[in-house]
Amino acid sequence: MPELHNNTVDPLFDHFVSSVVASVVRGESLPQTYALAERMGPACVLPAIDPDADREQQLILFRTLARAIADQTPRPELGYDTRKQARPGRNDRCDCGSGRKYKQCCGPLEHGAPVERMNLLPHVLKQMPRKRWGELADSAIDPQMVAATAFEMLAADDAVAVVALLEPWFKGEAPIPAARELMLDALLDAFGALARPRKK
């Protein structure tokens, strides 16, 4: 199975991530996404870290996580590619609105955020009707991310969702690229789980 982080280690943190992804997919501005993260952070993020942290440091953490999630969210309007958010210069005012220099505010926490390499595609799919999942085929999405999502669905016994996600990738008679082999494995497993041997 592809090596992408499991999205369900902590349900509260997973809810935080899912809510931020939803904000990004809806096209909300970064300040709006920051505000959402600041509202949700105390209940969803603090239980996993030091609840006695200074309030200002908490807000910085929530905003940094929100930006990192926004950076890694596959965006439908970009053909499911990701887009890194612009950063202020080291000595510029931080764009979070604190009034402090970026290097003294959100900058130091930018590296090593706990969402790095996290598979955010399942959270994106929650925001879309299944009839649109076919858009992913031949888009800019990372095939490894799609395969990891399919295996998560299989682990949750949702073979129907796997078929909806992956079948559009295998239309026609063209040779199957190596990058799609894991997806094909997941699709065949889903057909097997659904007792559809002819599809297999």
Short mmCIF file of C-alpha atoms in Angstrom, two decimals:
data_model
loop_
_atom_site.label_atom_id
_atom_site.label_comp_id
_atom_site.label_asym_id
_atom_site.label_seq_id
_atom_site.Cartn_x
_atom_site.Cartn_y
_atom_site.Cartn_z
CA MET A 1 0.00 0.00 0.00
CA PRO A 2 1.33 3.55 -0.70
CA GLU A 3 3.12 5.21 2.17
CA LEU A 4 0.89 8.13 3.03
CA HIS A 5 -0.08 8.94 6.60
CA ASN A 6 -3.28 7.50 7.99
CA ASN A 7 -5.89 10.23 8.30
CA THR A 8 -7.71 8.76 11.29
CA VAL A 9 -5.10 8.59 14.04
CA ASP A 10 -7.01 11.11 16.16
CA PRO A 11 -10.70 11.71 15.32
CA LEU A 12 -10.68 15.28 16.66
CA PHE A 13 -7.58 16.24 14.71
CA ASP A 14 -9.01 14.48 11.65
CA HIS A 15 -12.16 16.63 12.01
CA PHE A 16 -9.97 19.75 12.14
CA VAL A 17 -8.14 18.70 8.97
CA SER A 18 -11.37 17.84 7.17
CA SER A 19 -12.91 21.22 8.07
CA VAL A 20 -9.87 23.15 6.81
CA VAL A 21 -9.85 21.13 3.56
CA ALA A 22 -13.56 21.94 3.13
CA SER A 23 -12.77 25.64 3.53
CA VAL A 24 -10.07 25.41 0.86
CA VAL A 25 -12.27 23.45 -1.56
CA ARG A 26 -15.07 26.02 -1.11
CA GLY A 27 -12.59 28.68 -2.24
CA GLU A 28 -12.53 30.63 1.01
CA SER A 29 -9.67 33.07 1.52
CA LEU A 30 -6.66 32.22 3.67
CA PRO A 31 -7.77 34.67 6.41
CA GLN A 32 -11.16 32.91 6.49
CA THR A 33 -9.41 29.55 6.77
CA TYR A 34 -7.21 30.93 9.56
CA ALA A 35 -10.30 32.10 11.43
CA LEU A 36 -11.86 28.65 11.11
CA ALA A 37 -8.66 27.01 12.39
CA GLU A 38 -8.51 29.39 15.35
CA ARG A 39 -12.12 28.57 16.28
CA MET A 40 -11.68 24.80 15.99
CA GLY A 41 -8.13 24.50 17.28
CA PRO A 42 -8.78 24.59 21.04
CA ALA A 43 -11.15 21.61 20.89
CA CYS A 44 -9.54 19.62 18.06
CA VAL A 45 -5.80 20.30 18.17
CA LEU A 46 -4.90 21.16 21.77
CA PRO A 47 -5.78 17.72 23.19
CA ALA A 48 -2.92 16.33 21.08
CA ILE A 49 -0.36 18.91 22.26
CA ASP A 50 0.34 20.95 25.40
CA PRO A 51 -3.01 22.45 26.52
CA ASP A 52 -1.08 24.86 28.77
CA ALA A 53 0.68 26.49 25.81
CA ASP A 54 0.61 30.27 25.64
CA ARG A 55 -2.53 31.53 23.84
CA GLU A 56 -0.49 33.36 21.21
CA GLN A 57 1.56 30.24 20.51
CA GLN A 58 -1.66 28.23 20.19
CA LEU A 59 -3.00 30.63 17.57
CA ILE A 60 0.26 30.48 15.65
CA LEU A 61 0.09 26.68 15.66
CA PHE A 62 -3.51 26.64 14.42
CA ARG A 63 -2.73 29.08 11.59
CA THR A 64 0.42 27.21 10.60
CA LEU A 65 -1.49 23.94 10.42
CA ALA A 66 -4.19 25.60 8.33
CA ARG A 67 -1.63 26.92 5.84
CA ALA A 68 0.11 23.53 5.64
CA ILE A 69 -3.22 21.81 4.98
CA ALA A 70 -4.11 24.41 2.32
CA ASP A 71 -0.72 23.81 0.66
CA GLN A 72 -1.40 20.09 0.32
CA THR A 73 -5.09 20.08 -0.60
CA PRO A 74 -5.79 18.85 -4.16
CA ARG A 75 -7.98 21.62 -5.60
CA PRO A 76 -10.75 20.85 -8.08
CA GLU A 77 -10.33 24.27 -9.72
CA LEU A 78 -6.66 23.44 -10.40
CA GLY A 79 -7.36 20.04 -11.92
CA TYR A 80 -6.69 18.47 -8.49
CA ASP A 81 -3.20 19.87 -8.34
CA THR A 82 -1.94 21.53 -5.16
CA ARG A 83 -0.86 25.14 -4.77
CA LYS A 84 1.54 26.37 -2.14
CA GLN A 85 0.29 29.49 -0.39
CA ALA A 86 2.40 32.63 -0.76
CA ARG A 87 4.57 33.42 2.26
CA PRO A 88 5.60 36.84 3.52
CA GLY A 89 9.28 37.72 3.54
CA ARG A 90 11.14 36.97 6.78
CA ASN A 91 11.02 40.60 7.87
CA ASP A 92 7.55 41.35 6.47
CA ARG A 93 4.45 41.44 8.63
CA CYS A 94 2.95 38.00 9.07
CA ASP A 95 -0.14 37.55 6.93
CA CYS A 96 -2.06 36.02 9.83
CA GLY A 97 -2.86 39.52 11.09
CA SER A 98 -0.85 39.41 14.31
CA GLY A 99 1.15 42.49 13.34
CA ARG A 100 4.46 40.71 14.10
CA LYS A 101 7.23 39.92 11.65
CA TYR A 102 6.81 36.59 9.88
CA LYS A 103 10.11 35.29 11.29
CA GLN A 104 8.84 35.98 14.82
CA CYS A 105 5.33 34.66 14.25
CA CYS A 106 4.20 31.78 11.98
CA GLY A 107 7.50 31.34 10.12
CA PRO A 108 9.40 29.20 12.65
CA LEU A 109 6.67 26.53 12.72
CA GLU A 110 6.41 26.16 8.94
CA HIS A 111 8.67 23.11 8.70
CA GLY A 112 7.74 19.69 10.00
CA ALA A 113 3.99 20.30 10.37
CA PRO A 114 2.23 17.06 11.35
CA VAL A 115 0.17 17.09 8.15
CA GLU A 116 3.16 16.72 5.82
CA ARG A 117 2.59 13.80 3.44
CA MET A 118 -0.90 13.30 4.86
CA ASN A 119 -3.38 12.04 2.29
CA LEU A 120 -5.98 14.79 2.03
CA LEU A 121 -7.88 13.37 -0.95
CA PRO A 122 -10.51 11.57 1.22
CA HIS A 123 -11.38 14.94 2.76
CA VAL A 124 -11.70 16.50 -0.71
CA LEU A 125 -13.97 13.66 -1.88
CA LYS A 126 -16.32 14.32 1.05
CA GLN A 127 -17.00 17.74 -0.49
CA MET A 128 -17.92 16.34 -3.91
CA PRO A 129 -20.80 14.20 -5.23
CA ARG A 130 -19.61 10.79 -6.44
CA LYS A 131 -20.62 11.60 -10.00
CA ARG A 132 -17.72 14.08 -10.04
CA TRP A 133 -15.09 11.59 -8.85
CA GLY A 134 -14.44 10.65 -12.47
CA GLU A 135 -12.82 14.08 -12.91
CA LEU A 136 -9.78 12.74 -11.08
CA ALA A 137 -8.87 10.38 -13.94
CA ASP A 138 -6.11 11.93 -16.03
CA SER A 139 -6.06 15.02 -13.81
CA ALA A 140 -3.03 16.43 -11.98
CA ILE A 141 -3.78 14.31 -8.88
CA ASP A 142 -0.95 12.14 -7.57
CA PRO A 143 -1.88 8.51 -8.45
CA GLN A 144 -0.29 7.36 -5.19
CA MET A 145 -2.79 9.52 -3.31
CA VAL A 146 -5.69 7.96 -5.23
CA ALA A 147 -4.40 4.43 -4.54
CA ALA A 148 -3.95 5.18 -0.84
CA THR A 149 -7.51 6.52 -0.70
CA ALA A 150 -8.84 3.39 -2.39
CA PHE A 151 -7.07 1.13 0.09
CA GLU A 152 -8.50 3.17 2.98
CA MET A 153 -11.96 2.64 1.49
CA LEU A 154 -11.33 -1.09 1.18
CA ALA A 155 -10.23 -1.20 4.82
CA ALA A 156 -13.54 0.45 5.71
CA ASP A 157 -15.44 -2.19 3.65
CA ASP A 158 -16.63 0.38 1.11
CA ALA A 159 -15.91 -1.46 -2.14
CA VAL A 160 -18.69 0.47 -3.91
CA ALA A 161 -16.81 3.74 -3.30
CA VAL A 162 -13.58 2.16 -4.58
CA VAL A 163 -15.29 1.24 -7.86
CA ALA A 164 -16.75 4.75 -8.18
CA LEU A 165 -13.30 6.25 -7.58
CA LEU A 166 -11.19 3.95 -9.75
CA GLU A 167 -13.27 2.60 -12.62
CA PRO A 168 -12.96 5.85 -14.65
CA TRP A 169 -9.16 5.39 -14.63
CA PHE A 170 -9.40 2.16 -16.64
CA LYS A 171 -11.71 2.95 -19.54
CA GLY A 172 -10.57 1.95 -23.01
CA GLU A 173 -7.97 -0.53 -24.22
CA ALA A 174 -4.75 1.48 -23.73
CA PRO A 175 -1.89 -0.19 -21.82
CA ILE A 176 -2.06 0.47 -18.09
CA PRO A 177 0.75 2.80 -16.92
CA ALA A 178 2.94 1.52 -14.09
CA ALA A 179 1.81 4.46 -11.91
CA ARG A 180 -1.71 2.98 -11.90
CA GLU A 181 -0.82 -0.58 -10.91
CA LEU A 182 -1.73 -0.08 -7.24
CA MET A 183 -5.02 1.46 -8.27
CA LEU A 184 -5.73 -1.57 -10.44
CA ASP A 185 -4.95 -3.88 -7.52
CA ALA A 186 -7.44 -1.98 -5.35
CA LEU A 187 -10.09 -2.02 -8.08
CA LEU A 188 -9.73 -5.78 -8.57
CA ASP A 189 -10.00 -6.28 -4.80
CA ALA A 190 -13.18 -4.20 -4.82
CA PHE A 191 -14.71 -6.25 -7.64
CA GLY A 192 -13.84 -9.37 -5.67
CA ALA A 193 -15.48 -7.99 -2.52
CA LEU A 194 -18.61 -7.16 -4.53
CA ALA A 195 -18.67 -10.66 -6.12
CA ARG A 196 -18.32 -9.24 -9.62
CA PRO A 197 -15.91 -11.77 -11.20
CA ARG A 198 -16.79 -10.79 -14.78
CA LYS A 199 -15.62 -7.23 -14.10
CA LYS A 200 -12.42 -8.69 -12.65
#
